[in-house]
Tab-separated table of C-alpha atoms in Angstrom:
chain	number	residue	atom	x	y	z
A	1	MET	CA	-3.043	27.949	47.908
A	2	ALA	CA	-2.124	31.079	45.948
A	3	ARG	CA	1.015	30.899	43.889
A	4	ASP	CA	2.706	33.910	45.530
A	5	ALA	CA	1.959	32.486	48.995
A	6	LEU	CA	4.344	29.594	48.368
A	7	THR	CA	7.508	31.673	48.142
A	8	GLY	CA	8.641	30.583	51.606
A	9	THR	CA	8.026	26.930	50.775
A	10	ARG	CA	10.147	27.229	47.656
A	11	ILE	CA	12.943	28.908	49.609
A	12	ARG	CA	12.928	26.104	52.171
A	13	GLU	CA	12.992	23.383	49.506
A	14	ARG	CA	15.777	25.059	47.530
A	15	ARG	CA	17.817	25.528	50.708
A	16	THR	CA	17.301	21.882	51.632
A	17	MET	CA	18.292	20.731	48.166
A	18	GLY	CA	21.498	22.756	48.481
A	19	ARG	CA	22.182	21.250	51.935
A	20	LEU	CA	22.387	24.707	53.432
A	21	LYS	CA	21.494	25.246	57.080
A	22	GLN	CA	18.854	27.806	57.939
A	23	SER	CA	21.264	29.695	60.170
A	24	ASP	CA	23.918	29.807	57.437
A	25	LEU	CA	21.496	31.213	54.868
A	26	ALA	CA	20.205	33.776	57.373
A	27	ARG	CA	23.746	34.930	58.080
A	28	GLN	CA	24.548	35.283	54.369
A	29	ILE	CA	21.561	37.528	53.688
A	30	GLY	CA	21.867	39.492	56.943
A	31	ILE	CA	18.677	38.522	58.819
A	32	SER	CA	18.001	36.447	61.907
A	33	ALA	CA	17.371	32.714	61.702
A	34	SER	CA	14.002	33.154	63.439
A	35	TYR	CA	12.841	35.650	60.809
A	36	LEU	CA	13.980	33.324	58.024
A	37	ASN	CA	12.034	30.528	59.711
A	38	LEU	CA	8.867	32.650	59.540
A	39	ILE	CA	9.524	33.348	55.857
A	40	GLU	CA	10.035	29.682	55.045
A	41	HIS	CA	6.755	28.778	56.707
A	42	ASN	CA	4.917	31.394	54.587
A	43	ARG	CA	4.181	33.564	57.638
A	44	ARG	CA	6.029	36.560	56.257
A	45	ARG	CA	5.776	37.882	52.714
A	46	ILE	CA	8.969	39.090	51.099
A	47	GLY	CA	9.981	40.907	47.962
A	48	GLY	CA	12.400	43.479	46.648
A	49	LYS	CA	16.011	43.349	47.791
A	50	LEU	CA	15.505	40.552	50.333
A	51	LEU	CA	14.105	38.230	47.688
A	52	LEU	CA	16.999	39.080	45.369
A	53	ASP	CA	19.521	38.378	48.141
A	54	ILE	CA	17.966	35.004	48.982
A	55	ALA	CA	17.844	34.010	45.297
A	56	ALA	CA	21.508	34.972	44.859
A	57	ALA	CA	22.496	32.984	47.940
A	58	LEU	CA	20.604	29.924	46.676
A	59	GLY	CA	21.918	30.313	43.125
A	60	VAL	CA	18.514	30.537	41.407
A	61	GLU	CA	16.554	33.149	39.508
A	62	PRO	CA	14.202	35.238	41.704
A	63	THR	CA	11.221	34.194	39.566
A	64	VAL	CA	11.837	30.562	40.542
A	65	LEU	CA	11.081	31.538	44.139
A	66	SER	CA	8.335	34.081	43.522
A	67	GLU	CA	6.440	32.442	40.640
A	68	GLY	CA	7.250	28.781	40.998
A	69	ALA	CA	7.057	26.209	38.232
A	70	GLU	CA	6.040	27.107	34.724
A	71	ALA	CA	2.444	26.820	33.608
A	72	ALA	CA	3.265	23.904	31.290
A	73	LEU	CA	4.629	21.883	34.193
A	74	ILE	CA	1.562	22.627	36.322
A	75	ALA	CA	-0.727	21.651	33.455
A	76	SER	CA	1.193	18.385	32.992
A	77	LEU	CA	0.877	17.539	36.677
A	78	GLN	CA	-2.832	18.316	36.703
A	79	GLU	CA	-3.348	16.123	33.649
A	80	ALA	CA	-1.482	13.285	35.382
A	81	ALA	CA	-3.713	13.742	38.431
A	82	GLN	CA	-6.854	13.571	36.295
A	83	ARG	CA	-5.659	10.391	34.603
A	84	ALA	CA	-5.092	8.878	38.044
A	85	ASN	CA	-8.692	9.840	38.968
A	86	MET	CA	-7.580	12.101	41.812
A	87	SER	CA	-10.076	14.437	43.414
A	88	ASP	CA	-10.268	18.098	42.403
A	89	SER	CA	-8.733	19.119	45.730
A	90	GLU	CA	-5.713	16.891	45.150
A	91	SER	CA	-5.389	18.009	41.532
A	92	GLY	CA	-5.455	21.622	42.689
A	93	ARG	CA	-2.316	21.062	44.772
A	94	ALA	CA	-0.148	20.580	41.678
A	95	GLU	CA	1.341	24.061	42.104
A	96	GLU	CA	2.197	23.381	45.731
A	97	PHE	CA	3.815	20.062	44.806
A	98	ALA	CA	5.873	21.692	42.060
A	99	GLY	CA	6.955	24.446	44.412
A	100	ARG	CA	8.005	22.120	47.219
A	101	PHE	CA	9.538	19.359	45.132
A	102	PRO	CA	10.617	20.839	41.779
A	103	GLY	CA	12.870	17.907	40.897
A	104	TRP	CA	10.195	15.315	41.566
A	105	ALA	CA	7.639	17.441	39.705
A	106	ASP	CA	9.823	17.543	36.586
A	107	ALA	CA	10.404	13.786	36.783
A	108	LEU	CA	6.697	13.035	37.227
A	109	ALA	CA	5.675	15.321	34.338
A	110	ALA	CA	8.290	13.737	32.060
A	111	ALA	CA	7.127	10.232	33.029
A	112	HIS	CA	3.521	11.204	32.365
A	113	ARG	CA	4.384	12.472	28.886
A	114	LYS	CA	6.424	9.334	28.167
A	115	ILE	CA	3.565	7.050	29.241
A	116	ALA	CA	1.114	8.943	27.037
A	117	ASP	CA	3.469	8.620	24.051
A	118	LEU	CA	3.971	4.899	24.688
A	119	GLU	CA	0.228	4.306	24.952
A	120	ARG	CA	-0.314	5.949	21.588
A	121	THR	CA	2.516	3.876	20.099
A	122	VAL	CA	1.130	0.622	21.509
A	123	GLU	CA	-2.350	1.477	20.251
A	124	THR	CA	-1.095	2.282	16.753
A	125	LEU	CA	1.149	-0.780	16.461
A	126	SER	CA	-1.529	-3.068	17.916
A	127	ASP	CA	-3.978	-1.768	15.337
A	128	ARG	CA	-1.519	-2.334	12.492
A	129	LEU	CA	-0.509	-5.775	13.765
A	130	ALA	CA	-4.138	-6.836	14.044
A	131	HIS	CA	-5.441	-5.583	10.717
A	132	ASP	CA	-2.706	-4.438	8.317
A	133	PRO	CA	-2.434	-7.152	5.622
A	134	GLU	CA	1.049	-6.049	4.550
A	135	LEU	CA	2.348	-6.189	8.101
A	136	ALA	CA	0.665	-9.543	8.732
A	137	ALA	CA	2.324	-10.988	5.624
A	138	SER	CA	5.739	-9.690	6.755
A	139	VAL	CA	5.358	-11.192	10.224
A	140	HIS	CA	4.216	-14.503	8.698
A	141	GLU	CA	7.295	-14.567	6.460
A	142	VAL	CA	9.630	-14.048	9.437
A	143	LEU	CA	7.908	-16.719	11.530
A	144	SER	CA	7.830	-19.255	8.660
A	145	THR	CA	11.526	-18.797	7.924
A	146	ALA	CA	12.463	-19.095	11.598
A	147	ALA	CA	10.420	-22.320	11.855
A	148	SER	CA	12.188	-23.726	8.780
A	149	ILE	CA	15.623	-23.003	10.251
A	150	ARG	CA	14.592	-24.532	13.570
A	151	SER	CA	13.333	-27.706	11.875
A	152	THR	CA	16.499	-28.183	9.812
A	153	ALA	CA	18.762	-27.521	12.792
A	154	SER	CA	16.804	-30.047	14.861
A	155	ILE	CA	17.367	-32.760	12.247
A	156	LEU	CA	21.103	-32.058	12.181
A	157	ALA	CA	21.354	-32.101	15.961
A	158	GLU	CA	19.279	-35.227	16.633
A	159	ASP	CA	20.017	-37.558	13.711
A	160	LYS	CA	23.600	-38.826	13.920
A	161	THR	CA	23.281	-41.144	10.913
A	162	ILE	CA	22.926	-38.440	8.235
A	163	THR	CA	25.367	-38.886	5.382
A	164	GLU	CA	27.863	-36.214	4.481
A	165	GLU	CA	25.968	-35.387	1.290
A	166	TRP	CA	22.684	-34.765	3.080
A	167	ARG	CA	24.415	-32.882	5.883
A	168	ASN	CA	25.847	-30.492	3.319
A	169	ARG	CA	22.396	-30.045	1.781
A	170	PHE	CA	20.917	-29.184	5.163
A	171	HIS	CA	23.725	-26.699	5.797
A	172	THR	CA	22.977	-25.071	2.448
A	173	ASN	CA	19.289	-24.839	3.345
A	174	ILE	CA	20.091	-23.232	6.693
A	175	ASP	CA	22.345	-20.712	4.977
A	176	ALA	CA	19.663	-19.810	2.438
A	177	ASP	CA	16.919	-19.599	5.073
A	178	SER	CA	19.051	-17.489	7.400
A	179	ARG	CA	19.709	-15.008	4.603
A	180	ARG	CA	15.979	-14.901	3.848
A	181	LEU	CA	15.251	-14.354	7.558
A	182	ALA	CA	17.736	-11.484	7.716
A	183	ASP	CA	16.188	-9.827	4.665
A	184	SER	CA	12.624	-10.331	5.972
A	185	SER	CA	13.513	-8.964	9.398
A	186	LYS	CA	15.200	-5.932	7.876
A	187	ALA	CA	12.148	-5.264	5.712
A	188	LEU	CA	9.836	-5.655	8.711
A	189	VAL	CA	11.838	-3.165	10.774
A	190	GLY	CA	11.777	-0.730	7.869
A	191	PHE	CA	8.024	-1.155	7.543
A	192	LEU	CA	7.488	-0.376	11.238
A	193	ASP	CA	9.999	2.447	11.524
A	194	ALA	CA	10.011	5.022	8.749
A	195	GLU	CA	12.976	6.813	10.386
A	196	THR	CA	15.332	4.039	9.241
A	197	GLY	CA	14.951	5.344	5.721
A	198	GLU	CA	13.924	1.926	4.451
A	199	ALA	CA	10.234	1.971	5.300
A	200	ALA	CA	7.975	0.264	2.832
A	201	PRO	CA	5.170	2.245	1.243
A	202	SER	CA	1.889	2.240	3.058
A	203	GLY	CA	0.789	-0.708	0.932
A	204	SER	CA	-2.809	0.425	1.140
A	205	PRO	CA	-4.614	2.865	-1.171
A	206	GLN	CA	-6.786	3.882	1.784
A	207	GLU	CA	-3.671	4.807	3.750
A	208	GLU	CA	-2.388	6.937	0.885
A	209	VAL	CA	-5.720	8.776	0.694
A	210	ALA	CA	-5.703	9.279	4.480
A	211	GLN	CA	-2.230	10.840	4.267
A	212	PHE	CA	-3.366	13.053	1.398
A	213	LEU	CA	-6.438	14.305	3.302
A	214	ALA	CA	-4.416	14.879	6.485
A	215	ALA	CA	-1.837	16.887	4.525
A	216	HIS	CA	-4.659	19.256	3.502
A	217	ASP	CA	-6.210	19.172	6.985
A	218	TYR	CA	-9.360	17.787	5.353
A	219	GLY	CA	-10.097	21.180	3.846
A	220	PHE	CA	-9.934	22.152	0.173
A	221	VAL	CA	-10.460	25.890	-0.198
A	222	SER	CA	-9.571	25.836	-3.881
A	223	LEU	CA	-12.427	23.406	-4.568
A	224	GLU	CA	-14.810	25.411	-2.380
A	225	ASP	CA	-14.214	28.686	-4.208
A	226	GLY	CA	-13.754	27.160	-7.659
A	227	SER	CA	-10.143	28.266	-8.106
A	228	GLY	CA	-8.833	24.693	-8.266
A	229	SER	CA	-9.769	21.378	-9.804
A	230	VAL	CA	-9.919	17.786	-8.628
A	231	ASP	CA	-7.484	16.615	-11.317
A	232	SER	CA	-4.841	19.199	-10.397
A	233	LEU	CA	-5.021	18.302	-6.705
A	234	VAL	CA	-4.769	14.579	-7.361
A	235	SER	CA	-2.009	14.777	-9.962
A	236	GLY	CA	0.081	17.055	-7.740
A	237	ALA	CA	-0.260	14.969	-4.567
A	238	PRO	CA	2.964	13.123	-3.602
A	239	GLU	CA	0.999	10.974	-1.137
A	240	LEU	CA	-1.086	9.352	-3.893
A	241	VAL	CA	1.274	6.777	-5.392
A	242	SER	CA	-1.021	4.041	-6.652
A	243	VAL	CA	-3.742	4.147	-9.313
A	244	GLN	CA	-6.253	2.913	-6.729
A	245	SER	CA	-5.471	5.708	-4.278
A	246	ARG	CA	-5.851	8.364	-6.963
A	247	HIS	CA	-9.231	6.894	-7.901
A	248	LEU	CA	-10.376	6.945	-4.267
A	249	ALA	CA	-9.099	10.498	-3.818
A	250	ARG	CA	-11.047	11.684	-6.850
A	251	THR	CA	-14.186	10.110	-5.400
A	252	VAL	CA	-13.695	11.970	-2.125
A	253	LEU	CA	-12.900	15.294	-3.789
A	254	ASN	CA	-15.826	15.070	-6.214
A	255	ARG	CA	-18.100	14.688	-3.216
A	256	VAL	CA	-16.494	17.763	-1.630
A	257	VAL	CA	-17.339	19.733	-4.761
A	258	GLN	CA	-20.932	18.498	-4.751
A	259	ASP	CA	-21.439	19.084	-1.022
A	260	SER	CA	-19.936	22.575	-1.026
A	261	ALA	CA	-22.139	23.611	-3.957
A	262	GLN	CA	-25.183	23.178	-1.721
A	263	VAL	CA	-23.685	24.259	1.608
A	264	GLY	CA	-21.007	26.943	1.318
A	265	MET	CA	-18.407	27.067	4.070
A	266	THR	CA	-18.900	30.801	4.690
A	267	ASP	CA	-22.650	30.363	5.104
A	268	LEU	CA	-22.174	27.347	7.350
A	269	GLN	CA	-19.707	29.158	9.608
A	270	ALA	CA	-22.136	32.066	9.875
A	271	ALA	CA	-24.898	29.655	10.925
A	272	LEU	CA	-22.640	28.065	13.543
A	273	ALA	CA	-21.817	31.500	14.968
A	274	GLU	CA	-25.521	32.000	15.685
A	275	ASP	CA	-26.192	28.674	17.385
A	276	ASP	CA	-24.660	25.406	18.627
A	277	VAL	CA	-24.059	22.373	16.439
A	278	ASP	CA	-27.492	20.881	15.704
A	279	VAL	CA	-27.256	18.589	12.695
A	280	ILE	CA	-31.017	18.336	12.204
A	281	ALA	CA	-31.669	22.084	12.443
A	282	LEU	CA	-28.737	22.842	10.142
A	283	SER	CA	-29.817	20.259	7.556
A	284	ASP	CA	-33.320	21.767	7.562
A	285	ARG	CA	-31.900	25.270	7.252
A	286	PHE	CA	-29.822	24.406	4.171
A	287	GLY	CA	-32.246	21.869	2.717
A	288	VAL	CA	-29.830	18.929	2.662
A	289	SER	CA	-29.754	15.473	4.227
A	290	VAL	CA	-28.308	14.934	7.697
A	291	PRO	CA	-25.330	12.857	6.405
A	292	HIS	CA	-24.631	15.688	3.930
A	293	MET	CA	-24.549	18.186	6.803
A	294	MET	CA	-22.293	15.895	8.843
A	295	ARG	CA	-19.760	15.812	6.022
A	296	ARG	CA	-19.780	19.607	5.807
A	297	LEU	CA	-19.438	20.048	9.568
A	298	ALA	CA	-16.408	17.746	9.603
A	299	ALA	CA	-14.701	20.137	7.170
A	300	VAL	CA	-15.285	23.274	9.270
A	301	PRO	CA	-11.899	24.663	10.405
A	302	GLY	CA	-11.518	24.798	14.172
A	303	LEU	CA	-14.613	22.721	14.961
A	304	ASP	CA	-12.458	19.708	15.936
A	305	ALA	CA	-14.943	17.179	14.608
A	306	GLY	CA	-14.286	13.597	13.528
A	307	LEU	CA	-16.194	11.767	10.824
A	308	VAL	CA	-16.671	8.153	9.759
A	309	VAL	CA	-18.568	7.050	6.648
A	310	SER	CA	-19.502	3.406	6.084
A	311	ASP	CA	-21.359	1.314	3.528
A	312	ARG	CA	-23.930	-1.399	4.277
A	313	ALA	CA	-21.173	-4.046	4.495
A	314	GLY	CA	-19.507	-2.172	7.354
A	315	SER	CA	-16.480	-1.073	5.341
A	316	LEU	CA	-15.169	2.331	6.391
A	317	LEU	CA	-15.193	4.464	3.249
A	318	PHE	CA	-13.962	7.662	4.871
A	319	ARG	CA	-12.400	8.525	8.194
A	320	LYS	CA	-11.338	11.760	9.777
A	321	ASP	CA	-9.555	11.093	13.051
A	322	ILE	CA	-10.211	12.973	16.261
A	323	GLU	CA	-7.952	12.703	19.295
A	324	GLY	CA	-9.210	10.202	21.844
A	325	PHE	CA	-11.554	8.361	19.463
A	326	THR	CA	-9.722	5.441	17.881
A	327	ILE	CA	-10.825	4.564	14.351
A	328	PRO	CA	-9.247	1.318	13.082
A	329	ARG	CA	-7.106	1.660	9.990
A	330	HIS	CA	-7.988	-1.785	8.659
A	331	GLY	CA	-10.779	-4.281	9.225
A	332	ALA	CA	-14.113	-3.957	10.979
A	333	ALA	CA	-14.856	-1.366	13.639
A	334	CYS	CA	-16.795	-1.779	16.893
A	335	PRO	CA	-20.365	-3.004	16.218
A	336	LEU	CA	-21.637	-0.842	19.086
A	337	TRP	CA	-20.941	2.398	17.214
A	338	PRO	CA	-24.105	4.392	16.420
A	339	LEU	CA	-22.812	4.385	12.820
A	340	PHE	CA	-23.984	0.800	12.362
A	341	GLN	CA	-27.200	1.135	14.336
A	342	VAL	CA	-28.756	3.446	11.735
A	343	MET	CA	-28.272	1.028	8.841
A	344	GLY	CA	-31.597	-0.659	9.520
A	345	GLN	CA	-33.591	2.583	9.481
A	346	PRO	CA	-32.443	5.070	6.825
A	347	GLY	CA	-33.542	8.582	7.705
A	348	GLN	CA	-33.386	8.016	11.447
A	349	VAL	CA	-30.905	10.220	13.307
A	350	ILE	CA	-29.226	8.800	16.413
A	351	ARG	CA	-27.422	10.858	19.004
A	352	ALA	CA	-25.358	8.944	21.564
A	353	ARG	CA	-22.810	9.903	24.193
A	354	VAL	CA	-19.960	7.415	24.119
A	355	GLN	CA	-16.587	6.755	25.677
A	356	MET	CA	-13.569	4.881	24.356
A	357	PRO	CA	-11.410	2.733	26.682
A	358	SER	CA	-8.539	5.092	27.522
A	359	ARG	CA	-6.850	6.680	30.489
A	360	ASP	CA	-8.035	10.104	29.396
A	361	GLY	CA	-11.696	9.219	29.848
A	362	VAL	CA	-12.715	11.581	27.036
A	363	VAL	CA	-16.446	11.522	26.240
A	364	PHE	CA	-17.890	12.183	22.787
A	365	ASP	CA	-21.255	13.071	21.299
A	366	CYS	CA	-21.888	10.967	18.194
A	367	PHE	CA	-24.536	11.815	15.594
A	368	ALA	CA	-25.329	9.084	13.071
A	369	ALA	CA	-27.672	8.789	10.096
A	370	ALA	CA	-27.942	6.707	6.924
A	371	GLU	CA	-29.249	7.543	3.467
A	372	PRO	CA	-29.712	5.717	0.139
A	373	VAL	CA	-27.047	6.331	-2.495
A	374	GLY	CA	-26.639	5.386	-6.129
A	375	PRO	CA	-29.244	4.874	-8.839
A	376	VAL	CA	-32.651	3.266	-8.392
A	377	VAL	CA	-32.806	-0.175	-10.034
A	378	PHE	CA	-35.804	-2.477	-10.505
A	379	ASN	CA	-36.024	-5.415	-8.086
A	380	ALA	CA	-32.867	-4.403	-6.234
A	381	PRO	CA	-32.484	-2.677	-2.856
A	382	ARG	CA	-30.909	0.766	-2.742
A	383	LEU	CA	-27.340	0.986	-1.597
A	384	LEU	CA	-26.923	2.618	1.814
A	385	GLU	CA	-24.273	4.855	3.234
A	386	ALA	CA	-24.078	5.892	6.871
A	387	ALA	CA	-22.183	8.813	8.389
A	388	MET	CA	-21.221	9.477	12.008
A	389	LEU	CA	-20.101	12.888	13.251
A	390	ILE	CA	-17.911	12.798	16.377
A	391	LEU	CA	-17.661	15.819	18.695
A	392	PRO	CA	-15.818	15.946	22.045
A	393	VAL	CA	-17.977	16.790	25.059
A	394	PRO	CA	-16.425	19.758	26.895
A	395	ASP	CA	-15.273	19.363	30.507
A	396	SER	CA	-18.078	17.884	32.624
A	397	PRO	CA	-19.633	15.126	30.516
A	398	THR	CA	-22.248	14.010	33.059
A	399	ALA	CA	-23.439	17.446	34.118
A	400	ASP	CA	-26.637	17.061	32.116
A	401	ASP	CA	-27.173	13.458	33.301
A	402	VAL	CA	-26.928	12.030	29.784
A	403	PRO	CA	-25.963	8.323	30.016
A	404	VAL	CA	-22.573	7.406	28.567
A	405	GLN	CA	-22.223	4.213	26.531
A	406	ASP	CA	-18.968	2.271	26.530
A	407	ILE	CA	-17.720	1.427	23.042
A	408	GLY	CA	-14.386	0.374	21.583
A	409	PRO	CA	-12.228	0.780	18.468
A	410	ALA	CA	-12.280	-2.812	17.159
A	411	CYS	CA	-12.613	-6.137	18.976
A	412	ARG	CA	-9.018	-7.212	18.362
A	413	ILE	CA	-7.577	-4.124	20.060
A	414	CYS	CA	-10.338	-3.402	22.584
A	415	PRO	CA	-9.542	-4.241	26.247
A	416	ARG	CA	-13.145	-4.116	27.495
A	417	GLY	CA	-14.208	-7.391	29.087
A	418	GLY	CA	-17.678	-8.907	29.021
A	419	CYS	CA	-18.786	-7.025	25.907
A	420	ALA	CA	-21.880	-8.459	24.228
A	421	GLY	CA	-20.685	-7.239	20.837
A	422	ARG	CA	-17.278	-8.938	20.940
A	423	ARG	CA	-16.523	-11.000	17.814
A	424	GLU	CA	-12.976	-12.115	18.600
A	425	PRO	CA	-10.556	-12.142	21.547
A	426	SER	CA	-8.531	-9.020	22.236
A	427	ILE	CA	-4.754	-9.006	22.069
A	428	LEU	CA	-4.838	-6.521	24.959
A	429	SER	CA	-5.568	-7.434	28.572
A	430	ASP	CA	-8.820	-6.382	30.226
A	431	GLY	CA	-8.429	-2.918	31.667
A	432	PHE	CA	-5.264	-0.882	31.263
A	433	GLY	CA	-3.145	-2.549	33.898
A	434	GLY	CA	-1.236	-4.308	31.147
A	435	PHE	CA	-0.051	-1.000	29.735
């Protein structure tokens, strides 16, 4: 239904919300109740002075009646409908719903945004709880101290024959353990919530490098055009606190310098303007390997591409996040990723359409390839490095009948049941009902 055709519906709902009778409103604006009834049932179009009079009588702005809810609200409602797997016809009635029930529409949109925020929070904290060694150590400290206090208190409560001397010793132990528990709990809260002002450092050189790269939006123009240096960027980065993180950052930036020397960003953007993203065609055009081209494509501004680089052991050496595709911060990733499938055949390029377990149902095209790295040594296999470029599939993912493979982030935080690649139980329930 057209937006301007719902003016009468909005008038009726606003009048009802104000507990105003149809006859009373008609009398205030100087028309008959029967004519107002036709207006409210969208059988008469209105505008000009009559619309202004009705808006004044209802105490709202005229645009609220003529234009309805704002575009952001409509978009929020349509997104909520898509997440609930509603049909296109039902999703298309978001404007009508907002016009008829503005209060309920605002409440539903706010709830939808809150749920989305909570899901992201749960996903992030679950990931950290499962794999972050610093967080695991903090939780272990809290649990161990609580168990110690419980054990001592149990002895005091159950054994009535304890001498005064030993009772005093146990009391001293409880006092010391309770202080340690308070300090550990305070540190744990600070680690989880940086807003308290007492958050611990990331504790991981990889995390520091990730923050550094995100601060530059994974692009380094000064290195591309030669106006800057790796040392100046690293030394001036507040995110890089540890010696290890600065070493890792230099490794990443040196590769940026090497890659950009062979594939300039201006030339690459010009090539992308002529054709779609085709990693094989682009690598042939510039005379570089496919993983090399994937790294360059991930740095293109506005392309919205994610990237993961791994070694033969499965350790993630580099990660550029993309919304909807969860890349674990610590530990092993999902073995079903195309990234790991190319390890056995260097030079092979795999393209797979995949989907993460989420309410959004976003589908991605993943391109993966592996190549030898490092020097050639007698009687020793070459080291391998694999790269996976991640691109979101626009709108209708199954329009071209390409099969979609279900994958996950990491076994510990993946809710998919019956997965052949599962290595350990998930801390999340199967499906998303537990959210």
